[in-house]
PDB file of C-alpha atoms and ligand atoms in Angstrom:
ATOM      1  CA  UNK V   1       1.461 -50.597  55.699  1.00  0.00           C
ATOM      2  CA  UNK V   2      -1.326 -53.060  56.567  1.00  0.00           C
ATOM      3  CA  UNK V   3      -3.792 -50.687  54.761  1.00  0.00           C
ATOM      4  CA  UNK V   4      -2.062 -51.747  51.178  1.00  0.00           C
ATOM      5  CA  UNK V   5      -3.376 -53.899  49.364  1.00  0.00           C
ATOM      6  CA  UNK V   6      -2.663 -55.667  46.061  1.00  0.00           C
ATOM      7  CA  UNK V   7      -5.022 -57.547  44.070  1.00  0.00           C
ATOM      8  CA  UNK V   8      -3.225 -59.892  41.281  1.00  0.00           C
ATOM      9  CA  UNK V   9      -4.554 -61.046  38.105  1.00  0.00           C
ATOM     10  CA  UNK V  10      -4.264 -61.516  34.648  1.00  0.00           C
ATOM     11  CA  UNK V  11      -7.690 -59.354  33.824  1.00  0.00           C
ATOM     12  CA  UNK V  12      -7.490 -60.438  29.965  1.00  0.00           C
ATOM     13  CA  UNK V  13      -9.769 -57.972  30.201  1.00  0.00           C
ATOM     14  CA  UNK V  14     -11.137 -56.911  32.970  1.00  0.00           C
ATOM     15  CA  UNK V  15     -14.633 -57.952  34.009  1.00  0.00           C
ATOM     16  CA  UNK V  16     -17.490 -56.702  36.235  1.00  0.00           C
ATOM     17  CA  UNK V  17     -16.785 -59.765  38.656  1.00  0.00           C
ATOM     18  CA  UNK V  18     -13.165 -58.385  38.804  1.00  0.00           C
ATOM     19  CA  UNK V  19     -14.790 -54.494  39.152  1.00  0.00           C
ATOM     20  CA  UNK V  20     -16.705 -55.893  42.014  1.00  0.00           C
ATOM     21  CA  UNK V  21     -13.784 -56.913  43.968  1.00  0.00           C
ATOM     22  CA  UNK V  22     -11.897 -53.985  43.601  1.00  0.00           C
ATOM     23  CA  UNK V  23     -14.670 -52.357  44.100  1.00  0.00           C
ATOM     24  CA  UNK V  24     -15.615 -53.272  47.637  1.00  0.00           C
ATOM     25  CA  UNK V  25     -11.989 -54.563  48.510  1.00  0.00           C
ATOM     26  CA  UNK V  26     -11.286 -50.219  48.034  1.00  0.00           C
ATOM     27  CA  UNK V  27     -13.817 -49.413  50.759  1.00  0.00           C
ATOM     28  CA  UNK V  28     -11.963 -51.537  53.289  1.00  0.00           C
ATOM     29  CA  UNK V  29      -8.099 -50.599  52.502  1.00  0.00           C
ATOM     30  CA  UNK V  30      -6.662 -47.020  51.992  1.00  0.00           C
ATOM     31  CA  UNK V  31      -5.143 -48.262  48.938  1.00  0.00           C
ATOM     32  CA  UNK V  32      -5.654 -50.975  46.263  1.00  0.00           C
ATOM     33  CA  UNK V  33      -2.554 -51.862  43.214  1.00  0.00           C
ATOM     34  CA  UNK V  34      -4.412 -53.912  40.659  1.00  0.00           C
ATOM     35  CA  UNK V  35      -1.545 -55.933  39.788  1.00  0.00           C
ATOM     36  CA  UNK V  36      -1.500 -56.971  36.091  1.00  0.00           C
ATOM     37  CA  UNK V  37       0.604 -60.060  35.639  1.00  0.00           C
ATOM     38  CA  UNK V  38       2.907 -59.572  32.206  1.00  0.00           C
ATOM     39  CA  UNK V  39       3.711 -63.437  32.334  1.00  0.00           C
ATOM     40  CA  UNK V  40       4.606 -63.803  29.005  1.00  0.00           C
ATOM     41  CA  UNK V  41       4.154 -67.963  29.125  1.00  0.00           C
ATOM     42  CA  UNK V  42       0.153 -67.138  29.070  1.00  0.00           C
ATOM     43  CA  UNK V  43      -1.289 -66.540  26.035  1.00  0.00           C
ATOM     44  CA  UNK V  44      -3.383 -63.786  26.295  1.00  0.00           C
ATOM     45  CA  UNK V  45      -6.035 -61.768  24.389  1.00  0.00           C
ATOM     46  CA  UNK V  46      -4.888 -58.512  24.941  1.00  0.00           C
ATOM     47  CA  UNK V  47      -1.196 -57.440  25.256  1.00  0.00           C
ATOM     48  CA  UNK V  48       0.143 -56.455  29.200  1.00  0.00           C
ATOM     49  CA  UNK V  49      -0.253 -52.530  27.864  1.00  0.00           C
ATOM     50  CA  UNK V  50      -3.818 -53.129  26.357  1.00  0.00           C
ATOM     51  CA  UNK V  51      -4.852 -54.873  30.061  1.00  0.00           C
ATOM     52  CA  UNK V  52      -3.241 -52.058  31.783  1.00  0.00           C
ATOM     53  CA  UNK V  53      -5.008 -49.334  29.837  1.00  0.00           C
ATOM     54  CA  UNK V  54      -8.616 -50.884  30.100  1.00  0.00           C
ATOM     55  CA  UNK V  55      -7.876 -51.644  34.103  1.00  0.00           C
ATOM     56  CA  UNK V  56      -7.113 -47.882  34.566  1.00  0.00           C
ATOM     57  CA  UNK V  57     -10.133 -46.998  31.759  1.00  0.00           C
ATOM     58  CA  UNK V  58     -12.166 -48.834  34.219  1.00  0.00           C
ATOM     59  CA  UNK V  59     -11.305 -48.342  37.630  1.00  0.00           C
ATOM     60  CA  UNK V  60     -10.691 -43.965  36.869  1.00  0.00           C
ATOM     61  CA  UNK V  61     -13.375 -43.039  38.837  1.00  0.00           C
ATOM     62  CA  UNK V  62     -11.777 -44.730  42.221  1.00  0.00           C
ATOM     63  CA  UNK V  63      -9.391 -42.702  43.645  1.00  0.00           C
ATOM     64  CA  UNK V  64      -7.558 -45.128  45.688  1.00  0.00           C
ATOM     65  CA  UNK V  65      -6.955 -47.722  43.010  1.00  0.00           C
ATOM     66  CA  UNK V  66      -3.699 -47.182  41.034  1.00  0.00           C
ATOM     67  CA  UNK V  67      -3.065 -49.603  38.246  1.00  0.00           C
ATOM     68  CA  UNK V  68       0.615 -51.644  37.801  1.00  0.00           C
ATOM     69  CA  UNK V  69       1.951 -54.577  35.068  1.00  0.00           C
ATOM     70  CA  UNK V  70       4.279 -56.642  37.034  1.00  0.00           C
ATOM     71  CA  UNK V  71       6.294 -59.502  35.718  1.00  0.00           C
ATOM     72  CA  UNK V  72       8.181 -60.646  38.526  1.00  0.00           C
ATOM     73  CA  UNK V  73       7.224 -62.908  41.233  1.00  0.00           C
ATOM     74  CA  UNK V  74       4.160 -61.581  43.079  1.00  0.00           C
ATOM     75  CA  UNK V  75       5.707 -61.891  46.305  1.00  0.00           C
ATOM     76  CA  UNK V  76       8.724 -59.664  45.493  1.00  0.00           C
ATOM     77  CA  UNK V  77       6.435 -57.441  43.722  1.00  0.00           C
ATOM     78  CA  UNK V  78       4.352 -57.229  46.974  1.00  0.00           C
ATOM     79  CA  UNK V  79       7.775 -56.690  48.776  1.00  0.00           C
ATOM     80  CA  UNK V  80       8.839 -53.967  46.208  1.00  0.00           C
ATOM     81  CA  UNK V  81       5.132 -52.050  46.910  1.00  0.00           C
ATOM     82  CA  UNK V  82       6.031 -52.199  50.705  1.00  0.00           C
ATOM     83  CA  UNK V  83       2.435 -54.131  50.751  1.00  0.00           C
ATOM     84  CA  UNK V  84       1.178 -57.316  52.930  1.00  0.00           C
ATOM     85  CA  UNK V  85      -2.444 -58.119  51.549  1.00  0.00           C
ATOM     86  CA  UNK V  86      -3.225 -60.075  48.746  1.00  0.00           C
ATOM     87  CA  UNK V  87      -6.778 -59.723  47.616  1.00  0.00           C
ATOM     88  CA  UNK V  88      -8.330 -63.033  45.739  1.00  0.00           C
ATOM     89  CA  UNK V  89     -11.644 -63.507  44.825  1.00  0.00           C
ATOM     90  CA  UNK V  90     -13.811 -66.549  45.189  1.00  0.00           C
ATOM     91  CA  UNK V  91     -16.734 -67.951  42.577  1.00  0.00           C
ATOM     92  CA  UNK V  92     -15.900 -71.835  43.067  1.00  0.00           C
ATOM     93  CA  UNK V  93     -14.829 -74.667  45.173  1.00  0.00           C
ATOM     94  CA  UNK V  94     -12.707 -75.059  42.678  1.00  0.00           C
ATOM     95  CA  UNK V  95     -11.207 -71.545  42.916  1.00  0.00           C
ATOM     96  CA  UNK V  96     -11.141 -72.173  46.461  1.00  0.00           C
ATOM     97  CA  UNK V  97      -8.990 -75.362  46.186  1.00  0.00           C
ATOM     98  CA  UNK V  98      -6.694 -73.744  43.576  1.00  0.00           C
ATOM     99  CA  UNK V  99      -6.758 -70.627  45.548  1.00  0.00           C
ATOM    100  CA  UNK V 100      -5.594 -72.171  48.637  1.00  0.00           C
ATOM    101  CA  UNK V 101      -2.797 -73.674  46.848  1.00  0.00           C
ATOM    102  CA  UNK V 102      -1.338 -70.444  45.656  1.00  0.00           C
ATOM    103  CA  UNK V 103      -2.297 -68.595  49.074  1.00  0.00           C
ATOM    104  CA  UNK V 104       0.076 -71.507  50.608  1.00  0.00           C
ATOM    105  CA  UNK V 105       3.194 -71.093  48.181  1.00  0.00           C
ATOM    106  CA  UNK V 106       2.562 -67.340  48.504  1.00  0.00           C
ATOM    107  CA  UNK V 107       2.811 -67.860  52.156  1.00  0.00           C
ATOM    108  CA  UNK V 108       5.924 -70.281  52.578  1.00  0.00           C
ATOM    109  CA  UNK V 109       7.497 -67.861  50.759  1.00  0.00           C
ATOM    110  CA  UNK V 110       6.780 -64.273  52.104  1.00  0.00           C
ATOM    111  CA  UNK V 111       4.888 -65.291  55.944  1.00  0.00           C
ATOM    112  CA  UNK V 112       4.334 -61.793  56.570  1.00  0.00           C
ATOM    113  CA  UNK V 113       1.791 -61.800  53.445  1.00  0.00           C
ATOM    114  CA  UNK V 114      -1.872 -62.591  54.049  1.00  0.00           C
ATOM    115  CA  UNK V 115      -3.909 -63.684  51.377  1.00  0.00           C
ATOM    116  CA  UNK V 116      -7.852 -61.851  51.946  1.00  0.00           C
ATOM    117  CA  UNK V 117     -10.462 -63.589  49.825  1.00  0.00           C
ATOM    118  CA  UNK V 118     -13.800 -61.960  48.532  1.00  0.00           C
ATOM    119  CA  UNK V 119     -16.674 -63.893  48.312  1.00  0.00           C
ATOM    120  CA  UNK V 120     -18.291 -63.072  44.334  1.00  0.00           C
ATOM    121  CA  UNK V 121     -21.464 -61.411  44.660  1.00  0.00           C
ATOM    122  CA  UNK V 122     -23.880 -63.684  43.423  1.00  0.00           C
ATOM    123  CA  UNK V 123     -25.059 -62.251  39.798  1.00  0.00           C
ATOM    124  CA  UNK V 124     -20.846 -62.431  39.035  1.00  0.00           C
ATOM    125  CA  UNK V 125     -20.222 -66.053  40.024  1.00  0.00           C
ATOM    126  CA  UNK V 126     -20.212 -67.609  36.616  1.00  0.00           C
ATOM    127  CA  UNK V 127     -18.151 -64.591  35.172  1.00  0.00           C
ATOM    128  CA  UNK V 128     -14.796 -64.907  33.749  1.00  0.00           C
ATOM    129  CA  UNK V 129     -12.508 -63.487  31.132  1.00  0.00           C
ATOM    130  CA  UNK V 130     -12.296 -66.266  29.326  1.00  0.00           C
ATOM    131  CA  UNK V 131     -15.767 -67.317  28.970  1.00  0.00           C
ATOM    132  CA  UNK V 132     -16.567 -64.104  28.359  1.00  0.00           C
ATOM    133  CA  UNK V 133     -14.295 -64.193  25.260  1.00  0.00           C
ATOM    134  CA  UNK V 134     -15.434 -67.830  23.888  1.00  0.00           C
ATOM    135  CA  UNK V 135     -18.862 -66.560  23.871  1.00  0.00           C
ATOM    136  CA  UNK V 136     -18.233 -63.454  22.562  1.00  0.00           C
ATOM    137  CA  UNK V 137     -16.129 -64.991  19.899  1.00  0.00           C
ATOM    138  CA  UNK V 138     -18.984 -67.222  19.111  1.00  0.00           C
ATOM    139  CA  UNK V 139     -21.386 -64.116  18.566  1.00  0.00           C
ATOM    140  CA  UNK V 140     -23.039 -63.614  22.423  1.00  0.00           C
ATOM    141  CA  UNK V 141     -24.051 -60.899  23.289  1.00  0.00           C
ATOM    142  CA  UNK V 142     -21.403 -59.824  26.328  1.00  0.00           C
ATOM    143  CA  UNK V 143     -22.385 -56.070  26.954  1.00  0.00           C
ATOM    144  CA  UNK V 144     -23.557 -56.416  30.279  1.00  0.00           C
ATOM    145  CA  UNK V 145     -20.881 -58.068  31.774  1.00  0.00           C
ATOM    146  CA  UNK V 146     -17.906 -55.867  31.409  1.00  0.00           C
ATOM    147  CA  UNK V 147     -17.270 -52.567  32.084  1.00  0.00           C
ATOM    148  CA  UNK V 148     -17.339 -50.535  28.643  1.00  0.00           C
ATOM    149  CA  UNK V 149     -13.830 -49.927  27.873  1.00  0.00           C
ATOM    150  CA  UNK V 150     -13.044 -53.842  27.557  1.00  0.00           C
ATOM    151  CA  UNK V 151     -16.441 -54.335  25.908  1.00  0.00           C
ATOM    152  CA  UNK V 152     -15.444 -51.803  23.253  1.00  0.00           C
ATOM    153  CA  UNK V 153     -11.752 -53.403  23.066  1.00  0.00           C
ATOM    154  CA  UNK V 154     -13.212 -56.660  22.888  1.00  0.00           C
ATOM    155  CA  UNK V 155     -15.362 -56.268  20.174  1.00  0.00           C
ATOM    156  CA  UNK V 156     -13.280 -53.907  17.866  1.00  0.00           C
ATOM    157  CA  UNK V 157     -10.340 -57.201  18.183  1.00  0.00           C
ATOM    158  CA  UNK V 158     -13.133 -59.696  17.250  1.00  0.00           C
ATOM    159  CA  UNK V 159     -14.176 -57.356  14.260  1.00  0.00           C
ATOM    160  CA  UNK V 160     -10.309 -57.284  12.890  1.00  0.00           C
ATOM    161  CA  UNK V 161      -9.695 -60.916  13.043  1.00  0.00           C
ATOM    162  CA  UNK V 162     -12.979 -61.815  11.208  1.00  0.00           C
ATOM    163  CA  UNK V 163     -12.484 -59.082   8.576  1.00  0.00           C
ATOM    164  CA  UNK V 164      -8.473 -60.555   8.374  1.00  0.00           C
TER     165      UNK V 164
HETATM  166  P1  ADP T 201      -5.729 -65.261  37.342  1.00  0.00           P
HETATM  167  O1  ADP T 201      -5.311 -65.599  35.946  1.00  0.00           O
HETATM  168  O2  ADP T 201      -4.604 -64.913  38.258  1.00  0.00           O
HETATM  169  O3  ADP T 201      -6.740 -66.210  37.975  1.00  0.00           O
HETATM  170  P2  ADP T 201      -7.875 -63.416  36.786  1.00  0.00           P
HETATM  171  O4  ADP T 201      -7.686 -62.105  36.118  1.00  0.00           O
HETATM  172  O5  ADP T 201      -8.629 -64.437  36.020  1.00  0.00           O
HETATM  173  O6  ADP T 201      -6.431 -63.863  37.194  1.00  0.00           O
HETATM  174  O7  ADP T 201      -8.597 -63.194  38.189  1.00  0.00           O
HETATM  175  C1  ADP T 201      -8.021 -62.415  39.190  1.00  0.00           C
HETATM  176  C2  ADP T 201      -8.735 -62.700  40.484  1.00  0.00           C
HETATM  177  O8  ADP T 201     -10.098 -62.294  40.380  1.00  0.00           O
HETATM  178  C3  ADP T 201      -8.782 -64.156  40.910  1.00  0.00           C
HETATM  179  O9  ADP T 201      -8.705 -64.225  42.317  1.00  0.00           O
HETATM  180  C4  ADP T 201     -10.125 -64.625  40.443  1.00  0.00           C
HETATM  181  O10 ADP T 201     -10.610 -65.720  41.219  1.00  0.00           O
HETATM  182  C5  ADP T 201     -10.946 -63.371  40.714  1.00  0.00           C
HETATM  183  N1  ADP T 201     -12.152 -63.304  39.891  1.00  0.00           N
HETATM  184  C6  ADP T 201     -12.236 -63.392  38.553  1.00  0.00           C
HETATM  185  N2  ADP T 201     -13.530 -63.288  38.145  1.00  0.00           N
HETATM  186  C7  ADP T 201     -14.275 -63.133  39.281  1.00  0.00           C
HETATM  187  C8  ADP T 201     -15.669 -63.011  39.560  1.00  0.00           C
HETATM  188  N3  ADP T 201     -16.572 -63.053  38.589  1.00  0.00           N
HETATM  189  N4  ADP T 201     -16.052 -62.876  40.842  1.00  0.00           N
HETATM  190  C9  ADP T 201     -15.128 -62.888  41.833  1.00  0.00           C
HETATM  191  N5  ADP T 201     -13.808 -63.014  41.647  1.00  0.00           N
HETATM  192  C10 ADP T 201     -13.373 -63.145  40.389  1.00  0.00           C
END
């Protein structure tokens, strides 16, 4: 049971800071969900089922990785997956303040949960969806820093809405 793990997020899309995680955080537990959060009060890029499909696109060629939407509250979705680690990753002392808010909530309301933070590896700290998507939307070049199923995605939803 201890060997689950889940690792949350909105990944709108996925990034190679998020790859990285999931990446390492799948050599140290037998099994990794890469929780997709369907909270429909965030405005997001990419519909739940686009984020999904580019998460699995991405992650394929790691066998213990499975891919899930969830739109309940994480800690009953943990409950539900029969798992007790929550994987987080850090870039910031701001993530870290913001992170240890959620890890606390998370915490007063399941105790048996632990929260397990990853350090970013260095060439990922400034890496994140959505700066990824303001520059790309302002014509930077964003190749390198996703894996190529969301670059593709990316880049064929900027094309539509200029040529709309
Ligand atoms: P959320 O909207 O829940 O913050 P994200 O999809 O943006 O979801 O991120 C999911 C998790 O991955 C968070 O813990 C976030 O801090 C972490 N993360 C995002 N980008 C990176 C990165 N470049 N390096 C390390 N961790 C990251």
């Amino acid at each position: 049971m201890r060997k689950k793990a889940i690792y949350p997020g909105t990944f709108d899309p996925i990034t190679n800071g998020h790859l990285d995680i999931v990446t390492r955080a799948a050599r140290i537990f037998e099994q990794i969900i890469l929780a997709i959060s369907a909270n429909p009060r965030k405005k997001t890029m990419f519909s739940v089922i686009e984020r999904e499909r580019l998460a699995q696109e991405t992650v394929k060629h790691l066998p213990n990785i499975s891919v899930i939407k969830y739109s309940n509250l994480l800690v009953n979705f943990a409950k539900e997956q029969k798992a007790r680690i929550l994987i987080r990753g850090l870039r910031t002392t701001s993530d870290l303040e913001y992170e240890r808010q959620i890890a606390s909530m998370n915490h007063y309301l399941s105790p048996d949960l632990e929260s397990v933070f990853f350090m970013t590896t260095t060439q990922y700290t400034y890496l994140s969806s959505s700066l990824i998507k303001e520059v790309a939307q302002h014509g930077g070049d964003v190749q390198k820093l996703l894996p190529m199923p969301a670059y593709q995605a990316l880049k064929l939803r900027l094309d539509m809405t200029i040529n709309c």
